[in-house]
């Protein structure tokens, strides 16, 4: 998700590498994309809250949106796995 703040916009994405999810935060200024932060997804909400609270408001929203999209994607994956399990259990 890209959020604009005057000529500055932020985009965050969560990517799984191995068994770890990583958060990547990008800033775009004047047509130039820059990776400004990357880290493994914190293991607890308090660590995540501490990190997010240090970001500018628009960057915070981009991270929240990326997390929401990641949760939605995981939910779809779980539903598909349940359907596959039900359909193959009787065979």
mmCIF file of N, CA and C in Angstrom:
data_model
loop_
_atom_site.group_PDB
_atom_site.id
_atom_site.type_symbol
_atom_site.label_atom_id
_atom_site.label_comp_id
_atom_site.label_asym_id
_atom_site.label_seq_id
_atom_site.Cartn_x
_atom_site.Cartn_y
_atom_site.Cartn_z
ATOM 1 N N UNK A 1 0.847 -1.176 0.000
ATOM 2 C CA UNK A 1 0.000 0.000 0.000
ATOM 3 C C UNK A 1 0.884 1.228 0.000
ATOM 4 N N UNK A 2 0.552 2.200 -0.817
ATOM 5 C CA UNK A 2 1.341 3.414 -0.919
ATOM 6 C C UNK A 2 0.524 4.582 -0.375
ATOM 7 N N UNK A 3 1.068 5.288 0.597
ATOM 8 C CA UNK A 3 0.399 6.439 1.192
ATOM 9 C C UNK A 3 1.205 7.690 0.872
ATOM 10 N N UNK A 4 0.542 8.769 0.384
ATOM 11 C CA UNK A 4 1.245 9.974 -0.029
ATOM 12 C C UNK A 4 1.199 11.028 1.066
ATOM 13 N N UNK A 5 2.291 11.749 1.225
ATOM 14 C CA UNK A 5 2.405 12.859 2.155
ATOM 15 C C UNK A 5 3.140 13.942 1.392
ATOM 16 N N UNK A 6 2.398 14.882 0.789
ATOM 17 C CA UNK A 6 2.951 15.861 -0.136
ATOM 18 C C UNK A 6 3.640 15.106 -1.268
ATOM 19 N N UNK A 7 4.937 15.244 -1.422
ATOM 20 C CA UNK A 7 5.649 14.526 -2.483
ATOM 21 C C UNK A 7 6.307 13.258 -1.969
ATOM 22 N N UNK A 8 6.010 12.877 -0.743
ATOM 23 C CA UNK A 8 6.591 11.684 -0.138
ATOM 24 C C UNK A 8 5.493 10.641 0.015
ATOM 25 N N UNK A 9 5.781 9.414 -0.406
ATOM 26 C CA UNK A 9 4.830 8.331 -0.179
ATOM 27 C C UNK A 9 5.571 7.152 0.437
ATOM 28 N N UNK A 10 4.814 6.314 1.115
ATOM 29 C CA UNK A 10 5.375 5.154 1.795
ATOM 30 C C UNK A 10 4.663 3.901 1.320
ATOM 31 N N UNK A 11 5.410 2.812 1.249
ATOM 32 C CA UNK A 11 4.846 1.515 0.891
ATOM 33 C C UNK A 11 5.517 0.473 1.771
ATOM 34 N N UNK A 12 4.720 -0.421 2.294
ATOM 35 C CA UNK A 12 5.257 -1.506 3.118
ATOM 36 C C UNK A 12 4.791 -2.825 2.535
ATOM 37 N N UNK A 13 5.616 -3.834 2.685
ATOM 38 C CA UNK A 13 5.218 -5.170 2.275
ATOM 39 C C UNK A 13 5.815 -6.174 3.242
ATOM 40 N N UNK A 14 5.133 -7.291 3.357
ATOM 41 C CA UNK A 14 5.596 -8.379 4.213
ATOM 42 C C UNK A 14 5.894 -9.558 3.299
ATOM 43 N N UNK A 15 7.110 -10.055 3.394
ATOM 44 C CA UNK A 15 7.554 -11.147 2.533
ATOM 45 C C UNK A 15 8.097 -12.265 3.403
ATOM 46 N N UNK A 16 7.665 -13.481 3.101
ATOM 47 C CA UNK A 16 8.157 -14.651 3.835
ATOM 48 C C UNK A 16 9.451 -15.129 3.202
ATOM 49 N N UNK A 17 10.469 -15.265 4.020
ATOM 50 C CA UNK A 17 11.758 -15.818 3.573
ATOM 51 C C UNK A 17 12.096 -16.938 4.536
ATOM 52 N N UNK A 18 12.049 -18.159 4.030
ATOM 53 C CA UNK A 18 12.240 -19.311 4.913
ATOM 54 C C UNK A 18 11.049 -19.412 5.844
ATOM 55 N N UNK A 19 11.313 -19.487 7.126
ATOM 56 C CA UNK A 19 10.243 -19.557 8.126
ATOM 57 C C UNK A 19 9.995 -18.219 8.802
ATOM 58 N N UNK A 20 10.532 -17.145 8.241
ATOM 59 C CA UNK A 20 10.436 -15.833 8.872
ATOM 60 C C UNK A 20 9.767 -14.844 7.931
ATOM 61 N N UNK A 21 8.854 -14.045 8.476
ATOM 62 C CA UNK A 21 8.262 -12.943 7.721
ATOM 63 C C UNK A 21 9.106 -11.695 7.962
ATOM 64 N N UNK A 22 9.365 -10.956 6.888
ATOM 65 C CA UNK A 22 10.120 -9.714 6.980
ATOM 66 C C UNK A 22 9.234 -8.553 6.562
ATOM 67 N N UNK A 23 9.394 -7.421 7.235
ATOM 68 C CA UNK A 23 8.707 -6.188 6.875
ATOM 69 C C UNK A 23 9.702 -5.327 6.106
ATOM 70 N N UNK A 24 9.276 -4.859 4.938
ATOM 71 C CA UNK A 24 10.077 -3.931 4.145
ATOM 72 C C UNK A 24 9.295 -2.628 4.035
ATOM 73 N N UNK A 25 9.931 -1.519 4.353
ATOM 74 C CA UNK A 25 9.288 -0.210 4.288
ATOM 75 C C UNK A 25 10.049 0.648 3.284
ATOM 76 N N UNK A 26 9.318 1.151 2.301
ATOM 77 C CA UNK A 26 9.907 1.962 1.237
ATOM 78 C C UNK A 26 9.369 3.386 1.311
ATOM 79 N N UNK A 27 10.211 4.332 0.923
ATOM 80 C CA UNK A 27 9.796 5.731 0.799
ATOM 81 C C UNK A 27 10.048 6.137 -0.647
ATOM 82 N N UNK A 28 9.110 6.872 -1.203
ATOM 83 C CA UNK A 28 9.261 7.381 -2.570
ATOM 84 C C UNK A 28 9.224 8.901 -2.502
ATOM 85 N N UNK A 29 10.299 9.501 -2.986
ATOM 86 C CA UNK A 29 10.404 10.957 -3.015
ATOM 87 C C UNK A 29 10.861 11.355 -4.411
ATOM 88 N N UNK A 30 10.097 12.224 -5.050
ATOM 89 C CA UNK A 30 10.484 12.712 -6.368
ATOM 90 C C UNK A 30 10.715 11.614 -7.387
ATOM 91 N N UNK A 31 9.920 10.565 -7.340
ATOM 92 C CA UNK A 31 10.021 9.486 -8.304
ATOM 93 C C UNK A 31 11.090 8.451 -7.993
ATOM 94 N N UNK A 32 11.772 8.600 -6.868
ATOM 95 C CA UNK A 32 12.833 7.664 -6.493
ATOM 96 C C UNK A 32 12.365 6.820 -5.313
ATOM 97 N N UNK A 33 12.379 5.492 -5.498
ATOM 98 C CA UNK A 33 12.027 4.563 -4.421
ATOM 99 C C UNK A 33 13.265 4.249 -3.608
ATOM 100 N N UNK A 34 13.087 4.214 -2.297
ATOM 101 C CA UNK A 34 14.211 3.930 -1.407
ATOM 102 C C UNK A 34 13.741 2.992 -0.297
ATOM 103 N N UNK A 35 14.454 1.896 -0.115
ATOM 104 C CA UNK A 35 14.178 1.008 1.014
ATOM 105 C C UNK A 35 14.726 1.698 2.253
ATOM 106 N N UNK A 36 13.839 2.052 3.181
ATOM 107 C CA UNK A 36 14.304 2.780 4.364
ATOM 108 C C UNK A 36 14.387 1.901 5.602
ATOM 109 N N UNK A 37 13.744 0.736 5.556
ATOM 110 C CA UNK A 37 13.820 -0.135 6.726
ATOM 111 C C UNK A 37 13.401 -1.545 6.339
ATOM 112 N N UNK A 38 14.095 -2.512 6.897
ATOM 113 C CA UNK A 38 13.663 -3.904 6.773
ATOM 114 C C UNK A 38 14.038 -4.614 8.062
ATOM 115 N N UNK A 39 13.192 -5.521 8.462
ATOM 116 C CA UNK A 39 13.445 -6.273 9.686
ATOM 117 C C UNK A 39 12.551 -7.496 9.716
ATOM 118 N N UNK A 40 12.956 -8.508 10.480
ATOM 119 C CA UNK A 40 12.042 -9.633 10.694
ATOM 120 C C UNK A 40 10.805 -9.133 11.443
ATOM 121 N N UNK A 41 9.684 -9.752 11.163
ATOM 122 C CA UNK A 41 8.455 -9.391 11.871
ATOM 123 C C UNK A 41 8.659 -9.652 13.356
ATOM 124 N N UNK A 42 8.408 -8.646 14.211
ATOM 125 C CA UNK A 42 8.570 -8.868 15.654
ATOM 126 C C UNK A 42 7.712 -10.031 16.136
ATOM 127 N N UNK A 43 8.201 -10.713 17.152
ATOM 128 C CA UNK A 43 7.515 -11.904 17.654
ATOM 129 C C UNK A 43 6.361 -11.577 18.590
ATOM 130 N N UNK A 44 6.312 -10.350 19.098
ATOM 131 C CA UNK A 44 5.197 -9.994 19.983
ATOM 132 C C UNK A 44 4.666 -8.612 19.599
ATOM 133 N N UNK A 45 3.410 -8.374 19.944
ATOM 134 C CA UNK A 45 2.758 -7.127 19.565
ATOM 135 C C UNK A 45 3.412 -5.905 20.193
ATOM 136 N N UNK A 46 3.934 -6.028 21.409
ATOM 137 C CA UNK A 46 4.538 -4.858 22.049
ATOM 138 C C UNK A 46 5.773 -4.393 21.279
ATOM 139 N N UNK A 47 6.577 -5.334 20.766
ATOM 140 C CA UNK A 47 7.739 -4.953 19.952
ATOM 141 C C UNK A 47 7.288 -4.279 18.660
ATOM 142 N N UNK A 48 6.248 -4.826 18.040
ATOM 143 C CA UNK A 48 5.724 -4.246 16.808
ATOM 144 C C UNK A 48 5.174 -2.847 17.074
ATOM 145 N N UNK A 49 4.421 -2.679 18.155
ATOM 146 C CA UNK A 49 3.881 -1.369 18.516
ATOM 147 C C UNK A 49 4.987 -0.357 18.766
ATOM 148 N N UNK A 50 6.041 -0.779 19.465
ATOM 149 C CA UNK A 50 7.160 0.125 19.744
ATOM 150 C C UNK A 50 7.793 0.613 18.446
ATOM 151 N N UNK A 51 8.015 -0.314 17.514
ATOM 152 C CA UNK A 51 8.638 0.066 16.246
ATOM 153 C C UNK A 51 7.721 0.976 15.436
ATOM 154 N N UNK A 52 6.447 0.604 15.327
ATOM 155 C CA UNK A 52 5.510 1.391 14.521
ATOM 156 C C UNK A 52 5.342 2.793 15.098
ATOM 157 N N UNK A 53 5.336 2.918 16.408
ATOM 158 C CA UNK A 53 5.130 4.234 17.027
ATOM 159 C C UNK A 53 6.263 5.211 16.708
ATOM 160 N N UNK A 54 7.395 4.718 16.264
ATOM 161 C CA UNK A 54 8.527 5.580 15.918
ATOM 162 C C UNK A 54 8.459 6.085 14.474
ATOM 163 N N UNK A 55 7.514 5.570 13.702
ATOM 164 C CA UNK A 55 7.398 5.939 12.289
ATOM 165 C C UNK A 55 6.512 7.162 12.113
ATOM 166 N N UNK A 56 6.692 7.898 10.995
ATOM 167 C CA UNK A 56 5.752 8.973 10.675
ATOM 168 C C UNK A 56 4.356 8.382 10.461
ATOM 169 N N UNK A 57 3.299 9.162 10.702
ATOM 170 C CA UNK A 57 1.933 8.635 10.594
ATOM 171 C C UNK A 57 1.628 7.941 9.264
ATOM 172 N N UNK A 58 2.064 8.498 8.157
ATOM 173 C CA UNK A 58 1.777 7.876 6.854
ATOM 174 C C UNK A 58 2.504 6.545 6.705
ATOM 175 N N UNK A 59 3.701 6.453 7.232
ATOM 176 C CA UNK A 59 4.442 5.187 7.189
ATOM 177 C C UNK A 59 3.766 4.160 8.094
ATOM 178 N N UNK A 60 3.254 4.611 9.238
ATOM 179 C CA UNK A 60 2.527 3.710 10.141
ATOM 180 C C UNK A 60 1.346 3.085 9.411
ATOM 181 N N UNK A 61 0.594 3.917 8.698
ATOM 182 C CA UNK A 61 -0.576 3.410 7.991
ATOM 183 C C UNK A 61 -0.174 2.393 6.928
ATOM 184 N N UNK A 62 0.913 2.660 6.218
ATOM 185 C CA UNK A 62 1.379 1.718 5.196
ATOM 186 C C UNK A 62 1.720 0.370 5.824
ATOM 187 N N UNK A 63 2.347 0.384 7.008
ATOM 188 C CA UNK A 63 2.689 -0.864 7.699
ATOM 189 C C UNK A 63 1.418 -1.572 8.168
ATOM 190 N N UNK A 64 0.473 -0.819 8.746
ATOM 191 C CA UNK A 64 -0.790 -1.425 9.181
ATOM 192 C C UNK A 64 -1.498 -2.093 8.006
ATOM 193 N N UNK A 65 -1.514 -1.419 6.870
ATOM 194 C CA UNK A 65 -2.180 -1.965 5.694
ATOM 195 C C UNK A 65 -1.494 -3.252 5.229
ATOM 196 N N UNK A 66 -0.163 -3.258 5.223
ATOM 197 C CA UNK A 66 0.579 -4.462 4.816
ATOM 198 C C UNK A 66 0.284 -5.626 5.757
ATOM 199 N N UNK A 67 0.200 -5.342 7.049
ATOM 200 C CA UNK A 67 -0.115 -6.388 8.029
ATOM 201 C C UNK A 67 -1.524 -6.920 7.787
ATOM 202 N N UNK A 68 -2.469 -6.018 7.535
ATOM 203 C CA UNK A 68 -3.845 -6.430 7.264
ATOM 204 C C UNK A 68 -3.911 -7.311 6.014
ATOM 205 N N UNK A 69 -3.207 -6.935 4.967
ATOM 206 C CA UNK A 69 -3.186 -7.737 3.743
ATOM 207 C C UNK A 69 -2.552 -9.101 3.991
ATOM 208 N N UNK A 70 -1.512 -9.145 4.813
ATOM 209 C CA UNK A 70 -0.853 -10.404 5.144
ATOM 210 C C UNK A 70 -1.805 -11.323 5.903
ATOM 211 N N UNK A 71 -2.538 -10.771 6.853
ATOM 212 C CA UNK A 71 -3.511 -11.557 7.625
ATOM 213 C C UNK A 71 -4.607 -12.086 6.702
ATOM 214 N N UNK A 72 -5.075 -11.252 5.797
ATOM 215 C CA UNK A 72 -6.114 -11.670 4.842
ATOM 216 C C UNK A 72 -5.592 -12.814 3.968
ATOM 217 N N UNK A 73 -4.369 -12.701 3.503
ATOM 218 C CA UNK A 73 -3.765 -13.749 2.675
ATOM 219 C C UNK A 73 -3.627 -15.057 3.446
ATOM 220 N N UNK A 74 -3.217 -14.968 4.707
ATOM 221 C CA UNK A 74 -3.098 -16.169 5.534
ATOM 222 C C UNK A 74 -4.456 -16.827 5.743
ATOM 223 N N UNK A 75 -5.488 -16.019 5.931
ATOM 224 C CA UNK A 75 -6.837 -16.557 6.100
ATOM 225 C C UNK A 75 -7.299 -17.312 4.869
ATOM 226 N N UNK A 76 -7.008 -16.777 3.691
ATOM 227 C CA UNK A 76 -7.371 -17.453 2.444
ATOM 228 C C UNK A 76 -6.619 -18.771 2.325
ATOM 229 N N UNK A 77 -5.336 -18.762 2.658
ATOM 230 C CA UNK A 77 -4.527 -19.983 2.588
ATOM 231 C C UNK A 77 -5.071 -21.053 3.527
ATOM 232 N N UNK A 78 -5.454 -20.656 4.727
ATOM 233 C CA UNK A 78 -6.001 -21.610 5.700
ATOM 234 C C UNK A 78 -7.319 -22.192 5.190
ATOM 235 N N UNK A 79 -8.184 -21.353 4.641
ATOM 236 C CA UNK A 79 -9.458 -21.851 4.106
ATOM 237 C C UNK A 79 -9.228 -22.836 2.966
ATOM 238 N N UNK A 80 -8.293 -22.528 2.077
ATOM 239 C CA UNK A 80 -7.994 -23.454 0.979
ATOM 240 C C UNK A 80 -7.450 -24.774 1.504
ATOM 241 N N UNK A 81 -6.580 -24.720 2.496
ATOM 242 C CA UNK A 81 -6.030 -25.952 3.081
ATOM 243 C C UNK A 81 -7.139 -26.791 3.705
ATOM 244 N N UNK A 82 -8.098 -26.139 4.374
ATOM 245 C CA UNK A 82 -9.218 -26.870 4.972
ATOM 246 C C UNK A 82 -10.059 -27.554 3.897
ATOM 247 N N UNK A 83 -10.305 -26.859 2.799
ATOM 248 C CA UNK A 83 -11.089 -27.443 1.705
ATOM 249 C C UNK A 83 -10.356 -28.638 1.106
ATOM 250 N N UNK A 84 -9.080 -28.479 0.848
ATOM 251 C CA UNK A 84 -8.286 -29.583 0.287
ATOM 252 C C UNK A 84 -8.279 -30.765 1.246
ATOM 253 N N UNK A 85 -8.116 -30.502 2.531
ATOM 254 C CA UNK A 85 -8.104 -31.575 3.529
ATOM 255 C C UNK A 85 -9.435 -32.321 3.534
ATOM 256 N N UNK A 86 -10.543 -31.577 3.543
ATOM 257 C CA UNK A 86 -11.869 -32.209 3.539
ATOM 258 C C UNK A 86 -12.083 -33.037 2.282
ATOM 259 N N UNK A 87 -11.634 -32.518 1.152
ATOM 260 C CA UNK A 87 -11.854 -33.217 -0.122
ATOM 261 C C UNK A 87 -10.965 -34.441 -0.292
ATOM 262 N N UNK A 88 -9.833 -34.495 0.377
ATOM 263 C CA UNK A 88 -8.923 -35.637 0.215
ATOM 264 C C UNK A 88 -9.043 -36.643 1.352
ATOM 265 N N UNK A 89 -9.712 -36.294 2.414
ATOM 266 C CA UNK A 89 -9.833 -37.168 3.579
ATOM 267 C C UNK A 89 -10.576 -38.451 3.253
ATOM 268 N N UNK A 90 -11.593 -38.367 2.437
ATOM 269 C CA UNK A 90 -12.408 -39.536 2.139
ATOM 270 C C UNK A 90 -11.879 -40.384 1.002
ATOM 271 N N UNK A 91 -10.800 -39.979 0.395
ATOM 272 C CA UNK A 91 -10.296 -40.726 -0.777
ATOM 273 C C UNK A 91 -9.272 -41.740 -0.392
#
